Coordinates of N, CA and C in Angstrom, one line a residue:
X509 N 68.5 69.9 109.9 CA 67.9 71.4 109.8 C 67.6 71.1 107.9
X510 N 66.6 72.1 108.0 CA 66.3 72.2 106.6 C 67.4 72.8 105.7
X511 N 67.5 72.6 104.3 CA 68.4 73.4 103.4 C 67.5 75.1 103.1
X512 N 66.7 74.9 103.0 CA 66.1 76.4 102.4 C 66.6 77.3 104.4
X513 N 66.0 76.6 105.2 CA 66.7 77.6 106.6 C 67.8 77.9 106.8
X514 N 69.0 76.6 106.4 CA 70.3 77.0 106.4 C 70.9 78.3 105.5
X515 N 69.9 78.2 104.7 CA 70.3 79.4 103.5 C 70.0 80.8 103.7
X516 N 69.1 80.4 104.4 CA 68.2 81.9 105.2 C 69.2 81.9 106.2
X517 N 69.9 81.7 107.0 CA 70.4 82.0 108.3 C 71.8 82.6 107.6
X518 N 72.2 82.0 106.3 CA 73.6 82.3 106.3 C 74.0 83.5 105.7
X519 N 72.6 83.5 104.6 CA 72.3 85.2 104.5 C 72.3 86.1 105.6
X520 N 71.4 86.1 106.0 CA 71.4 87.3 107.7 C 72.5 87.1 108.2
X521 N 73.3 86.0 108.4 CA 74.6 86.0 109.2 C 75.5 87.3 108.5
X522 N 75.4 86.6 106.8 CA 76.5 87.7 106.1 C 76.1 89.0 105.9
X523 N 74.6 89.6 106.3 CA 73.9 91.1 106.1 C 74.6 91.7 107.4
X524 N 74.4 90.6 108.5 CA 74.6 91.4 109.9 C 76.0 91.6 109.9
X525 N 76.6 90.9 109.5 CA 78.3 91.5 109.3 C 78.3 92.4 108.4
X526 N 78.3 92.6 107.2 CA 78.0 93.7 106.4 C 78.0 94.9 106.9
X527 N 76.9 94.5 107.2 CA 75.7 95.8 108.6 C 76.5 96.6 109.3
X528 N 77.1 95.4 110.2 CA 78.2 96.1 111.5 C 79.2 96.6 110.6
X529 N 79.9 96.0 109.9 CA 81.5 96.4 109.1 C 81.5 97.7 108.7
X530 N 80.0 97.7 108.1 CA 79.4 99.3 107.1 C 79.4 100.1 108.4
X531 N 78.6 100.0 110.0 CA 78.7 100.7 110.9 C 80.2 101.0 111.4
X532 N 80.8 100.0 111.8 CA 82.3 100.4 112.6 C 83.2 101.1 111.5
X533 N 82.7 100.6 110.1 CA 84.1 101.9 109.2 C 83.5 103.3 109.2
X534 N 82.1 103.9 109.1 CA 81.9 105.1 109.2 C 81.9 105.6 110.4
X535 N 82.2 105.2 111.7 CA 82.3 105.3 113.1 C 83.7 106.2 113.0
X536 N 84.5 104.7 112.5 CA 85.8 105.4 112.9 C 86.5 106.5 111.6
X537 N 86.2 106.3 110.8 CA 85.8 107.6 109.2 C 85.2 108.7 110.0
X538 N 84.5 109.1 110.8 CA 84.1 110.1 111.6 C 84.4 110.6 113.0
X539 N 85.6 109.9 112.9 CA 86.1 110.0 114.6 C 87.6 109.8 114.5
X540 N 87.6 109.1 113.8 CA 89.5 109.5 113.6 C 89.7 109.7 113.0
X541 N 91.1 110.2 113.3 CA 92.3 111.3 112.8 C 92.7 110.7 111.4
X542 N 93.3 111.9 110.5 CA 93.8 111.7 109.2 C 94.8 111.2 109.6
X543 N 95.0 110.4 108.5 CA 96.4 109.1 108.3 C 97.3 110.4 108.0
X544 N 98.7 110.0 107.9 CA 100.0 111.1 107.9 C 99.4 111.0 106.1
X545 N 99.1 110.0 105.9 CA 99.4 109.8 103.9 C 98.3 110.1 103.2
X546 N 96.7 110.7 104.1 CA 95.5 110.5 103.4 C 95.7 111.6 102.2
X547 N 96.3 113.1 103.4 CA 96.3 114.1 101.8 C 96.7 113.3 100.4
X548 N 98.2 113.0 100.7 CA 98.5 111.9 99.2 C 97.9 111.9 98.5
X549 N 96.9 111.0 98.7 CA 96.5 110.1 98.1 C 95.1 110.8 97.8
X550 N 94.3 111.8 98.5 CA 93.8 112.2 97.8 C 94.3 113.8 96.9
X551 N 95.2 114.5 96.9 CA 95.6 115.2 95.9 C 96.3 114.2 94.6
X552 N 97.2 112.9 94.8 CA 96.6 111.9 93.0 C 95.6 111.4 92.8
X553 N 94.4 111.6 93.5 CA 93.2 111.3 93.2 C 92.7 112.1 92.4
X554 N 92.8 113.7 92.7 CA 92.6 114.8 92.7 C 93.2 115.1 90.8
X555 N 94.1 114.7 90.7 CA 95.0 114.7 89.3 C 95.1 113.5 88.5
X556 N 94.5 112.8 88.9 CA 93.6 111.9 88.6 C 92.3 112.0 87.7
X557 N 91.5 112.3 88.5 CA 89.9 112.6 88.6 C 89.9 113.9 87.5
X558 N 90.7 115.0 87.7 CA 91.0 115.9 86.3 C 91.4 115.3 84.9
X559 N 92.4 114.2 85.2 CA 92.7 113.6 83.4 C 91.6 113.3 83.4
X560 N 90.7 112.5 83.6 CA 89.3 111.5 83.4 C 88.7 112.4 82.9
X561 N 87.8 113.7 83.8 CA 87.5 114.6 83.2 C 87.2 115.2 82.0
X562 N 89.0 116.0 81.8 CA 89.2 116.5 80.4 C 89.7 115.3 79.2
X563 N 89.5 114.3 80.1 CA 90.1 112.9 78.8 C 90.8 113.1 78.5
X564 N 92.4 113.7 79.1 CA 93.5 113.7 79.0 C 94.3 112.1 79.4
X565 N 94.1 110.7 78.3 CA 94.5 109.5 79.3 C 96.2 109.6 78.8
X566 N 97.2 110.4 78.1 CA 98.5 110.4 78.3 C 98.8 111.0 79.1
X567 N 97.5 111.5 80.0 CA 98.3 112.6 81.0 C 98.9 111.5 82.5
X568 N 97.9 110.8 82.4 CA 98.6 109.3 83.1 C 100.3 108.8 82.9
X569 N 100.4 108.9 81.6 CA 102.0 108.3 81.7 C 102.6 110.0 82.7
X570 N 102.4 110.4 82.5 CA 103.4 112.1 83.2 C 102.5 112.1 84.4
X571 N 101.8 111.9 84.9 CA 101.3 112.3 86.2 C 101.6 110.9 87.1
X572 N 102.6 111.4 88.3 CA 102.4 110.1 89.0 C 103.0 110.6 90.9
X573 N 102.0 111.5 91.1 CA 102.3 111.5 92.8 C 102.6 111.0 93.5
X574 N 103.8 111.0 94.2 CA 103.8 110.0 95.0 C 104.1 108.8 94.6
X575 N 105.5 108.0 94.0 CA 105.5 106.6 93.0 C 105.3 105.6 93.9
X576 N 105.6 106.1 95.5 CA 105.4 104.9 96.3 C 104.3 104.6 96.7
X577 N 103.5 104.9 96.3 CA 101.8 104.4 96.8 C 101.6 103.8 95.0
X578 N 100.6 102.9 95.5 CA 100.0 102.1 94.6 C 99.0 102.7 93.7
X579 N 99.1 103.3 92.3 CA 98.6 104.0 90.9 C 97.3 103.5 91.4
X580 N 96.5 101.8 91.3 CA 95.5 101.8 91.5 C 94.8 101.9 92.8
X581 N 95.6 102.4 93.6 CA 94.7 102.9 94.7 C 94.0 104.5 94.7
X582 N 95.2 104.8 93.8 CA 94.9 106.2 93.3 C 93.9 106.8 92.8
X583 N 93.6 105.7 91.3 CA 93.2 105.6 90.3 C 91.6 105.5 90.6
X584 N 91.5 104.4 92.1 CA 90.0 104.1 92.6 C 89.3 105.1 93.5
X585 N 90.6 105.7 93.8 CA 90.3 107.0 94.5 C 90.3 108.6 93.7
X586 N 90.4 108.4 93.4 CA 89.8 109.2 91.6 C 89.1 108.9 90.9
X587 N 88.7 108.2 91.2 CA 87.4 107.7 90.2 C 86.3 107.9 91.4
X588 N 86.3 107.8 92.3 CA 85.1 108.1 93.9 C 84.9 109.3 94.2
X589 N 85.7 110.2 93.1 CA 85.4 111.5 93.5 C 85.1 112.5 92.3
X590 N 85.1 111.5 91.0 CA 84.6 112.4 90.2 C 83.2 113.2 90.5
X591 N 82.6 112.2 90.9 CA 81.0 113.4 91.2 C 80.9 114.6 91.8
X592 N 81.9 114.8 92.9 CA 81.9 115.8 92.9 C 82.6 117.1 92.4
X593 N 82.2 117.8 93.1 CA 83.1 119.2 92.1 C 84.3 119.3 92.3
X594 N 84.6 119.9 91.3 CA 86.6 120.1 91.5 C 87.0 121.4 92.5
X595 N 87.9 120.6 93.0 CA 88.6 121.6 94.1 C 90.1 121.9 93.9
X596 N 90.2 123.1 94.6 CA 91.8 123.4 93.9 C 92.5 121.8 94.5
X597 N 93.7 121.4 94.1 CA 94.7 120.4 95.2 C 94.7 120.8 96.2
X598 N 95.7 119.5 96.8 CA 95.4 119.8 98.1 C 96.9 119.7 98.4
X599 N 97.2 120.8 99.0 CA 99.3 121.4 98.8 C 99.2 120.3 99.1
X600 N 100.9 120.7 98.9 CA 101.9 119.4 99.3 C 102.2 120.1 100.6
X601 N 102.5 118.7 101.3 CA 103.0 119.1 102.6 C 104.8 118.1 102.8
X602 N 105.3 118.7 103.3 CA 106.4 118.4 103.7 C 106.7 116.8 104.8
X603 N 107.4 115.9 103.9 CA 106.8 114.3 104.6 C 108.2 114.1 105.6
X604 N 108.0 114.0 107.0 CA 107.9 113.9 108.3 C 109.5 112.5 108.7

């Protein structure tokens, strides 16, 4: 098989997998119920986003909502909601 055809088919297969994965993820996001700890990540992300918006970099040392959750995940979620308007913090729900 020609090398350029093989490369094209590889790229096409990768694109098909990416589109399929994105479609499945969007389907899951729209239909599955909220996980038990999604509100924890959202609250932590809201706190981190507020610190970033106000340039309060020292606040990261004092803010550690739900320390059992990975800080990088909370930070990345906070960065991802920076473009959204700031809303009141998600209420703290009791742990079951």
